[in-house]
DNA sequence: GGTGAGCGC
């Protein structure tokens, strides 16, 4: 039950990833990757350099690093310039995060959320940038890439909740279940794979084991358009994402989307005062 | 292998 903490030294990043399927294909070659066909905005200025090797520095005790309060990310203008980062290992502290993004020169602060009682990391944190554009550049370029000294990839997203403004609420969502995912498929890769075919795709999520950061081999894709969701279930079934054919199925809805269907197909609710309505179709013989 | 989770602890 040991994970491998980098004890101040360089942890062997991929000592056990000899799996040929683990090739770093999802790295820096946008034009050659089908799922990246949508070159996100031309990054004004210089693109964010890929995380090279992170230089492990002596890790100060947690007690010394409580000062990063990212606090109100939405100031004045109300623009969101913070990212949420998840799947953090217990040893991934503020310094680790800062080291990674320091080269952008645009990080204002970072904060790892810890349990009040135990002081242990809750596995997620926040990174505040000088501007929304800066945050977006990092979101687009780092998401899905391998994290330094770890055998997992970055899981980044906008820090949205709690700061009003900008929240979704763009209508119902239709989700599908996607199984048989290759081990290297990330949220972003999965999303782009579908978005390339279905414009209404809103997002995708690969389920991972929080303690290892490894994919559990399945995930979900959300659509804004129901017809696309339905079509995708047949059209994308068996299609490849990375090096494995996906298996698609309906998702057990977890979020009641606006107009939830009746769980069992019962129509009891239709008893609007007239038993006549309940005709033969309701009564299985 | 299989129907998530993760928003300021």
mmCIF file of C-alpha atoms (C1' of nucleotides) in Angstrom:
data_model
loop_
_atom_site.group_PDB
_atom_site.id
_atom_site.type_symbol
_atom_site.label_atom_id
_atom_site.label_comp_id
_atom_site.label_asym_id
_atom_site.label_seq_id
_atom_site.Cartn_x
_atom_site.Cartn_y
_atom_site.Cartn_z
ATOM 1 C CA UNK A 1 0.000 0.000 0.000
ATOM 2 C CA UNK A 2 2.800 2.283 -0.727
ATOM 3 C CA UNK A 3 2.523 4.959 -3.206
ATOM 4 C CA UNK A 4 5.761 6.442 -4.087
ATOM 5 C CA UNK A 5 6.428 9.712 -2.481
ATOM 6 C CA UNK A 6 9.383 11.571 -3.783
ATOM 7 C CA UNK A 7 11.296 12.038 -0.590
ATOM 8 C CA UNK A 8 12.996 15.205 -1.497
ATOM 9 C CA UNK A 9 14.730 13.448 -4.279
ATOM 10 C CA UNK A 10 13.777 12.645 -7.781
ATOM 11 C CA UNK A 11 11.211 9.962 -7.852
ATOM 12 C CA UNK A 12 11.513 7.498 -10.651
ATOM 13 C CA UNK A 13 8.745 8.762 -12.855
ATOM 14 C CA UNK A 14 8.015 5.818 -15.006
ATOM 15 C CA UNK A 15 9.878 2.864 -13.687
ATOM 16 C CA UNK A 16 6.957 0.642 -14.347
ATOM 17 C CA UNK A 17 5.377 2.013 -17.405
ATOM 18 C CA UNK A 18 6.865 -0.148 -20.018
ATOM 19 C CA UNK A 19 3.539 -0.773 -21.497
ATOM 20 C CA UNK A 20 3.827 0.062 -25.176
ATOM 21 C CA UNK A 21 0.446 1.623 -24.978
ATOM 22 C CA UNK A 22 1.852 4.193 -22.655
ATOM 23 C CA UNK A 23 3.831 6.016 -25.212
ATOM 24 C CA UNK A 24 3.751 9.714 -24.727
ATOM 25 C CA UNK A 25 1.685 10.255 -27.748
ATOM 26 C CA UNK A 26 -0.628 12.652 -26.073
ATOM 27 C CA UNK A 27 1.972 15.277 -25.752
ATOM 28 C CA UNK A 28 2.916 18.127 -27.911
ATOM 29 C CA UNK A 29 1.857 17.325 -31.400
ATOM 30 C CA UNK A 30 -1.512 18.899 -31.777
ATOM 31 C CA UNK A 31 -1.727 18.621 -35.506
ATOM 32 C CA UNK A 32 -1.119 14.920 -35.526
ATOM 33 C CA UNK A 33 -3.650 14.108 -32.875
ATOM 34 C CA UNK A 34 -7.153 13.547 -34.090
ATOM 35 C CA UNK A 35 -8.650 14.429 -30.778
ATOM 36 C CA UNK A 36 -6.947 17.752 -30.705
ATOM 37 C CA UNK A 37 -8.219 19.039 -33.956
ATOM 38 C CA UNK A 38 -9.595 22.051 -32.300
ATOM 39 C CA UNK A 39 -6.542 24.060 -31.698
ATOM 40 C CA UNK A 40 -7.712 26.064 -28.828
ATOM 41 C CA UNK A 41 -7.326 29.630 -29.555
ATOM 42 C CA UNK A 42 -4.108 30.833 -30.793
ATOM 43 C CA UNK A 43 -2.343 31.383 -27.567
ATOM 44 C CA UNK A 44 -1.540 35.003 -27.689
ATOM 45 C CA UNK A 45 2.060 35.549 -26.904
ATOM 46 C CA UNK A 46 4.157 32.554 -26.226
ATOM 47 C CA UNK A 47 2.719 29.143 -25.620
ATOM 48 C CA UNK A 48 3.160 27.713 -22.213
ATOM 49 C CA UNK A 49 6.193 25.509 -22.218
ATOM 50 C CA UNK A 50 5.626 21.921 -21.280
ATOM 51 C CA UNK A 51 6.525 20.949 -17.776
ATOM 52 C CA UNK A 52 10.102 19.864 -17.994
ATOM 53 C CA UNK A 53 11.470 17.988 -15.049
ATOM 54 C CA UNK A 54 10.335 19.493 -11.870
ATOM 55 C CA UNK A 55 13.194 20.204 -9.600
ATOM 56 C CA UNK A 56 12.304 18.708 -6.314
ATOM 57 C CA UNK A 57 13.188 21.136 -3.618
ATOM 58 C CA UNK A 58 13.355 20.477 0.060
ATOM 59 C CA UNK A 59 9.784 20.224 1.096
ATOM 60 C CA UNK A 60 8.976 22.440 4.017
ATOM 61 C CA UNK A 61 6.615 21.164 6.623
ATOM 62 C CA UNK A 62 2.996 21.936 5.951
ATOM 63 C CA UNK A 63 2.893 24.216 8.911
ATOM 64 C CA UNK A 64 5.090 26.681 7.130
ATOM 65 C CA UNK A 65 3.027 27.067 4.106
ATOM 66 C CA UNK A 66 -0.332 28.291 5.033
ATOM 67 C CA UNK A 67 0.109 31.678 3.571
ATOM 68 C CA UNK A 68 -1.046 31.122 0.098
ATOM 69 C CA UNK A 69 -4.636 31.917 0.630
ATOM 70 C CA UNK A 70 -5.827 32.231 -2.886
ATOM 71 C CA UNK A 71 -8.845 33.841 -1.388
ATOM 72 C CA UNK A 72 -11.135 35.631 -3.671
ATOM 73 C CA UNK A 73 -10.207 34.676 -7.130
ATOM 74 C CA UNK A 74 -12.956 36.736 -8.529
ATOM 75 C CA UNK A 75 -12.125 40.284 -7.870
ATOM 76 C CA UNK A 76 -13.461 43.468 -9.210
ATOM 77 C CA UNK A 77 -14.331 42.461 -12.681
ATOM 78 C CA UNK A 78 -15.529 39.164 -11.335
ATOM 79 C CA UNK A 79 -13.496 37.313 -13.858
ATOM 80 C CA UNK A 80 -12.453 33.857 -12.846
ATOM 81 C CA UNK A 81 -8.752 33.421 -12.988
ATOM 82 C CA UNK A 82 -8.301 30.381 -10.811
ATOM 83 C CA UNK A 83 -8.039 26.788 -11.773
ATOM 84 C CA UNK A 84 -9.109 23.804 -9.784
ATOM 85 C CA UNK A 85 -6.609 20.971 -9.686
ATOM 86 C CA UNK A 86 -7.507 17.496 -8.602
ATOM 87 C CA UNK A 87 -6.125 14.035 -8.037
ATOM 88 C CA UNK A 88 -3.307 15.418 -5.966
ATOM 89 C CA UNK A 89 -1.174 12.991 -4.050
ATOM 90 C CA UNK A 90 -0.609 13.610 -0.355
ATOM 91 C CA UNK A 91 2.887 14.863 -0.968
ATOM 92 C CA UNK A 92 1.901 17.340 -3.631
ATOM 93 C CA UNK A 93 1.954 20.615 -1.796
ATOM 94 C CA UNK A 94 1.889 24.258 -2.750
ATOM 95 C CA UNK A 95 5.569 24.306 -3.543
ATOM 96 C CA UNK A 96 5.221 21.418 -5.889
ATOM 97 C CA UNK A 97 2.453 23.158 -7.752
ATOM 98 C CA UNK A 98 4.209 26.464 -7.815
ATOM 99 C CA UNK A 99 7.360 24.864 -9.156
ATOM 100 C CA UNK A 100 5.436 23.526 -12.056
ATOM 101 C CA UNK A 101 3.780 26.726 -13.110
ATOM 102 C CA UNK A 102 6.346 29.224 -11.956
ATOM 103 C CA UNK A 103 7.825 29.382 -15.406
ATOM 104 C CA UNK A 104 4.689 31.000 -16.670
ATOM 105 C CA UNK A 105 5.384 33.891 -14.391
ATOM 106 C CA UNK A 106 1.678 34.310 -14.068
ATOM 107 C CA UNK A 107 0.808 32.449 -10.928
ATOM 108 C CA UNK A 108 -0.460 34.578 -8.124
ATOM 109 C CA UNK A 109 -0.951 31.903 -5.525
ATOM 110 C CA UNK A 110 -1.752 28.300 -4.975
ATOM 111 C CA UNK A 111 -3.544 26.479 -2.245
ATOM 112 C CA UNK A 112 -3.899 22.846 -1.394
ATOM 113 C CA UNK A 113 -6.975 22.070 0.594
ATOM 114 C CA UNK A 114 -6.266 20.157 3.751
ATOM 115 C CA UNK A 115 -8.349 18.490 6.341
ATOM 116 C CA UNK A 116 -8.638 20.598 9.434
ATOM 117 C CA UNK A 117 -8.244 17.697 11.805
ATOM 118 C CA UNK A 118 -5.659 15.558 10.116
ATOM 119 C CA UNK A 119 -3.885 18.211 8.150
ATOM 120 C CA UNK A 120 -3.868 15.812 5.262
ATOM 121 C CA UNK A 121 -4.443 16.974 1.758
ATOM 122 C CA UNK A 122 -7.932 16.555 0.478
ATOM 123 C CA UNK A 123 -6.509 15.797 -2.904
ATOM 124 C CA UNK A 124 -7.333 19.013 -4.643
ATOM 125 C CA UNK A 125 -6.393 22.622 -4.666
ATOM 126 C CA UNK A 126 -6.509 25.928 -6.467
ATOM 127 C CA UNK A 127 -4.170 27.944 -8.579
ATOM 128 C CA UNK A 128 -4.781 31.606 -9.036
ATOM 129 C CA UNK A 129 -3.366 33.388 -12.035
ATOM 130 C CA UNK A 130 -2.848 36.992 -12.907
ATOM 131 C CA UNK A 131 -5.528 36.810 -15.526
ATOM 132 C CA UNK A 132 -8.155 34.580 -16.909
ATOM 133 C CA UNK A 133 -6.203 34.276 -20.125
ATOM 134 C CA UNK A 134 -3.180 33.043 -18.243
ATOM 135 C CA UNK A 135 -5.261 30.472 -16.453
ATOM 136 C CA UNK A 136 -6.785 29.346 -19.680
ATOM 137 C CA UNK A 137 -3.433 28.884 -21.336
ATOM 138 C CA UNK A 138 -2.349 26.604 -18.536
ATOM 139 C CA UNK A 139 -5.635 24.768 -18.572
ATOM 140 C CA UNK A 140 -5.352 24.090 -22.261
ATOM 141 C CA UNK A 141 -1.730 23.141 -22.374
ATOM 142 C CA UNK A 142 -1.178 21.177 -19.223
ATOM 143 C CA UNK A 143 -4.404 19.326 -18.782
ATOM 144 C CA UNK A 144 -3.860 15.671 -19.459
ATOM 145 C CA UNK A 145 -0.103 15.856 -19.534
ATOM 146 C CA UNK A 146 1.921 13.769 -17.125
ATOM 147 C CA UNK A 147 2.599 15.425 -13.815
ATOM 148 C CA UNK A 148 6.254 15.725 -12.851
ATOM 149 C CA UNK A 149 7.499 12.977 -10.597
ATOM 150 C CA UNK A 150 4.185 11.225 -10.676
ATOM 151 C CA UNK A 151 2.537 8.535 -12.652
ATOM 152 C CA UNK A 152 -0.584 10.423 -13.404
ATOM 153 C CA UNK A 153 -1.722 13.297 -15.489
ATOM 154 C CA UNK A 154 -2.861 16.782 -14.659
ATOM 155 C CA UNK A 155 -6.496 17.110 -13.832
ATOM 156 C CA UNK A 156 -7.319 20.757 -14.209
ATOM 157 C CA UNK A 157 -10.504 22.669 -14.543
ATOM 158 C CA UNK A 158 -11.897 26.089 -13.932
ATOM 159 C CA UNK A 159 -12.461 26.949 -10.331
ATOM 160 C CA UNK A 160 -16.059 27.772 -10.738
ATOM 161 C CA UNK A 161 -18.193 26.878 -7.811
ATOM 162 C CA UNK A 162 -18.641 29.428 -5.154
ATOM 163 C CA UNK A 163 -17.808 32.386 -7.218
ATOM 164 C CA UNK A 164 -21.032 32.904 -8.952
ATOM 165 C CA UNK A 165 -20.726 34.213 -12.427
ATOM 166 C CA UNK A 166 -19.878 32.086 -15.296
ATOM 167 C CA UNK A 167 -21.625 28.947 -14.256
ATOM 168 C CA UNK A 168 -23.117 26.624 -16.750
ATOM 169 C CA UNK A 169 -26.866 26.437 -16.595
ATOM 170 C CA UNK A 170 -27.049 26.102 -20.285
ATOM 171 C CA UNK A 171 -29.783 23.621 -20.387
ATOM 172 C CA UNK A 172 -30.042 19.926 -19.834
ATOM 173 C CA UNK A 173 -27.198 17.540 -20.207
ATOM 174 C CA UNK A 174 -27.196 14.131 -21.704
ATOM 175 C CA UNK A 175 -24.589 11.699 -20.613
ATOM 176 C CA UNK A 176 -23.255 8.456 -21.921
ATOM 177 C CA UNK A 177 -21.130 5.856 -20.277
ATOM 178 C CA UNK A 178 -17.891 4.971 -22.010
ATOM 179 C CA UNK A 179 -16.103 1.805 -21.035
ATOM 180 C CA UNK A 180 -13.010 -0.044 -22.188
ATOM 181 C CA UNK A 181 -10.937 3.082 -22.182
ATOM 182 C CA UNK A 182 -7.222 2.756 -22.720
ATOM 183 C CA UNK A 183 -5.152 3.578 -19.690
ATOM 184 C CA UNK A 184 -3.774 6.776 -21.114
ATOM 185 C CA UNK A 185 -7.033 8.404 -22.051
ATOM 186 C CA UNK A 186 -7.578 11.639 -20.187
ATOM 187 C CA UNK A 187 -10.646 13.760 -19.679
ATOM 188 C CA UNK A 188 -9.506 16.078 -22.367
ATOM 189 C CA UNK A 189 -8.641 13.400 -24.857
ATOM 190 C CA UNK A 190 -11.973 11.755 -24.376
ATOM 191 C CA UNK A 191 -13.759 15.027 -24.738
ATOM 192 C CA UNK A 192 -11.974 15.989 -27.902
ATOM 193 C CA UNK A 193 -12.542 12.607 -29.425
ATOM 194 C CA UNK A 194 -16.248 13.120 -29.162
ATOM 195 C CA UNK A 195 -16.309 16.820 -29.773
ATOM 196 C CA UNK A 196 -14.659 16.255 -33.104
ATOM 197 C CA UNK A 197 -17.849 14.558 -34.177
ATOM 198 C CA UNK A 198 -20.473 16.052 -31.922
ATOM 199 C CA UNK A 199 -20.333 19.791 -31.412
ATOM 200 C CA UNK A 200 -22.651 19.734 -28.455
ATOM 201 C CA UNK A 201 -20.204 17.850 -26.278
ATOM 202 C CA UNK A 202 -19.841 19.730 -23.052
ATOM 203 C CA UNK A 203 -17.258 17.711 -21.270
ATOM 204 C CA UNK A 204 -15.906 14.332 -20.420
ATOM 205 C CA UNK A 205 -14.654 12.633 -17.364
ATOM 206 C CA UNK A 206 -12.466 9.611 -16.978
ATOM 207 C CA UNK A 207 -12.951 7.916 -13.662
ATOM 208 C CA UNK A 208 -9.709 7.425 -11.844
ATOM 209 C CA UNK A 209 -8.548 5.864 -8.662
ATOM 210 C CA UNK A 210 -7.841 8.775 -6.454
ATOM 211 C CA UNK A 211 -4.964 7.146 -4.676
ATOM 212 C CA UNK A 212 -3.081 6.195 -7.765
ATOM 213 C CA UNK A 213 -4.419 8.640 -10.271
ATOM 214 C CA UNK A 214 -4.826 5.762 -12.638
ATOM 215 C CA UNK A 215 -7.779 5.441 -14.911
ATOM 216 C CA UNK A 216 -10.369 2.879 -14.022
ATOM 217 C CA UNK A 217 -10.991 2.336 -17.672
ATOM 218 C CA UNK A 218 -14.301 4.020 -17.981
ATOM 219 C CA UNK A 219 -15.768 7.449 -18.013
ATOM 220 C CA UNK A 220 -18.549 9.724 -19.124
ATOM 221 C CA UNK A 221 -19.249 12.169 -21.865
ATOM 222 C CA UNK A 222 -21.823 14.910 -21.570
ATOM 223 C CA UNK A 223 -23.758 16.312 -24.484
ATOM 224 C CA UNK A 224 -25.903 19.353 -24.710
ATOM 225 C CA UNK A 225 -27.948 17.850 -27.471
ATOM 226 C CA UNK A 226 -29.899 14.712 -26.892
ATOM 227 C CA UNK A 227 -29.922 13.594 -30.487
ATOM 228 C CA UNK A 228 -26.174 13.688 -30.595
ATOM 229 C CA UNK A 229 -26.014 11.707 -27.431
ATOM 230 C CA UNK A 230 -28.229 9.051 -28.911
ATOM 231 C CA UNK A 231 -26.400 8.936 -32.187
ATOM 232 C CA UNK A 232 -23.062 8.688 -30.481
ATOM 233 C CA UNK A 233 -24.091 5.604 -28.641
ATOM 234 C CA UNK A 234 -24.162 3.647 -31.849
ATOM 235 C CA UNK A 235 -21.814 5.633 -33.992
ATOM 236 C CA UNK A 236 -18.982 5.781 -31.512
ATOM 237 C CA UNK A 237 -19.365 2.335 -30.085
ATOM 238 C CA UNK A 238 -16.280 0.375 -31.039
ATOM 239 C CA UNK A 239 -14.411 3.437 -32.182
ATOM 240 C CA UNK A 240 -10.888 3.861 -30.972
ATOM 241 C CA UNK A 241 -9.697 6.395 -28.497
ATOM 242 C CA UNK A 242 -5.977 6.011 -28.123
ATOM 243 C CA UNK A 243 -5.363 2.355 -28.834
ATOM 244 C CA UNK A 244 -8.482 0.704 -27.627
ATOM 245 C CA UNK A 245 -11.996 0.347 -28.880
ATOM 246 C CA UNK A 246 -14.522 2.066 -26.677
ATOM 247 C CA UNK A 247 -17.662 0.450 -25.479
ATOM 248 C CA UNK A 248 -20.526 2.826 -25.066
ATOM 249 C CA UNK A 249 -23.687 2.572 -23.106
ATOM 250 C CA UNK A 250 -26.299 4.688 -21.442
ATOM 251 C CA UNK A 251 -25.241 6.400 -18.264
ATOM 252 C CA UNK A 252 -27.099 5.848 -15.081
ATOM 253 C CA UNK A 253 -28.063 9.411 -14.566
ATOM 254 C CA UNK A 254 -26.644 10.837 -11.468
ATOM 255 C CA UNK A 255 -27.687 14.343 -12.043
ATOM 256 C CA UNK A 256 -31.324 14.817 -12.687
ATOM 257 C CA UNK A 257 -31.279 16.719 -15.904
ATOM 258 C CA UNK A 258 -34.137 19.121 -15.974
ATOM 259 C CA UNK A 259 -36.688 16.636 -17.169
ATOM 260 C CA UNK A 260 -35.922 13.333 -15.616
ATOM 261 C CA UNK A 261 -37.602 10.263 -16.953
ATOM 262 C CA UNK A 262 -39.586 8.018 -14.776
ATOM 263 C CA UNK A 263 -37.305 5.386 -13.372
ATOM 264 C CA UNK A 264 -39.447 2.415 -14.097
ATOM 265 C CA UNK A 265 -41.658 3.644 -16.819
ATOM 266 C CA UNK A 266 -44.680 3.790 -14.659
ATOM 267 C CA UNK A 267 -47.364 6.204 -15.373
ATOM 268 C CA UNK A 268 -49.127 6.394 -12.094
ATOM 269 C CA UNK A 269 -48.792 10.099 -12.213
ATOM 270 C CA UNK A 270 -51.172 10.196 -15.059
ATOM 271 C CA UNK A 271 -54.087 9.435 -12.891
ATOM 272 C CA UNK A 272 -55.521 12.833 -13.335
ATOM 273 C CA UNK A 273 -58.831 12.154 -11.820
ATOM 274 C CA UNK A 274 -59.996 9.834 -14.527
ATOM 275 C CA UNK A 275 -59.436 6.178 -14.174
ATOM 276 C CA UNK A 276 -60.466 5.944 -17.745
ATOM 277 C CA UNK A 277 -57.008 7.104 -18.614
ATOM 278 C CA UNK A 278 -55.584 4.010 -17.192
ATOM 279 C CA UNK A 279 -56.529 1.742 -19.916
ATOM 280 C CA UNK A 280 -55.239 -1.548 -21.072
ATOM 281 C CA UNK A 281 -51.842 -0.204 -21.876
ATOM 282 C CA UNK A 282 -51.128 0.258 -18.244
ATOM 283 C CA UNK A 283 -52.125 -3.146 -17.134
ATOM 284 C CA UNK A 284 -49.874 -5.942 -18.159
ATOM 285 C CA UNK A 285 -51.854 -9.105 -18.533
ATOM 286 C "C1'" DG B 1 -12.993 -3.927 -14.117
ATOM 287 C "C1'" DG B 2 -17.084 -0.605 -14.964
ATOM 288 C "C1'" DT B 3 -22.134 3.957 -13.801
ATOM 289 C "C1'" DG B 4 -17.910 9.609 -11.353
ATOM 290 C "C1'" DA B 5 -16.996 13.830 -8.271
ATOM 291 C "C1'" DG B 6 -13.917 17.315 -7.242
ATOM 292 C "C1'" DC B 7 -14.666 23.638 -5.388
ATOM 293 C "C1'" DG B 8 -11.689 27.111 -0.850
ATOM 294 C "C1'" DC B 9 -11.410 21.513 5.641
#
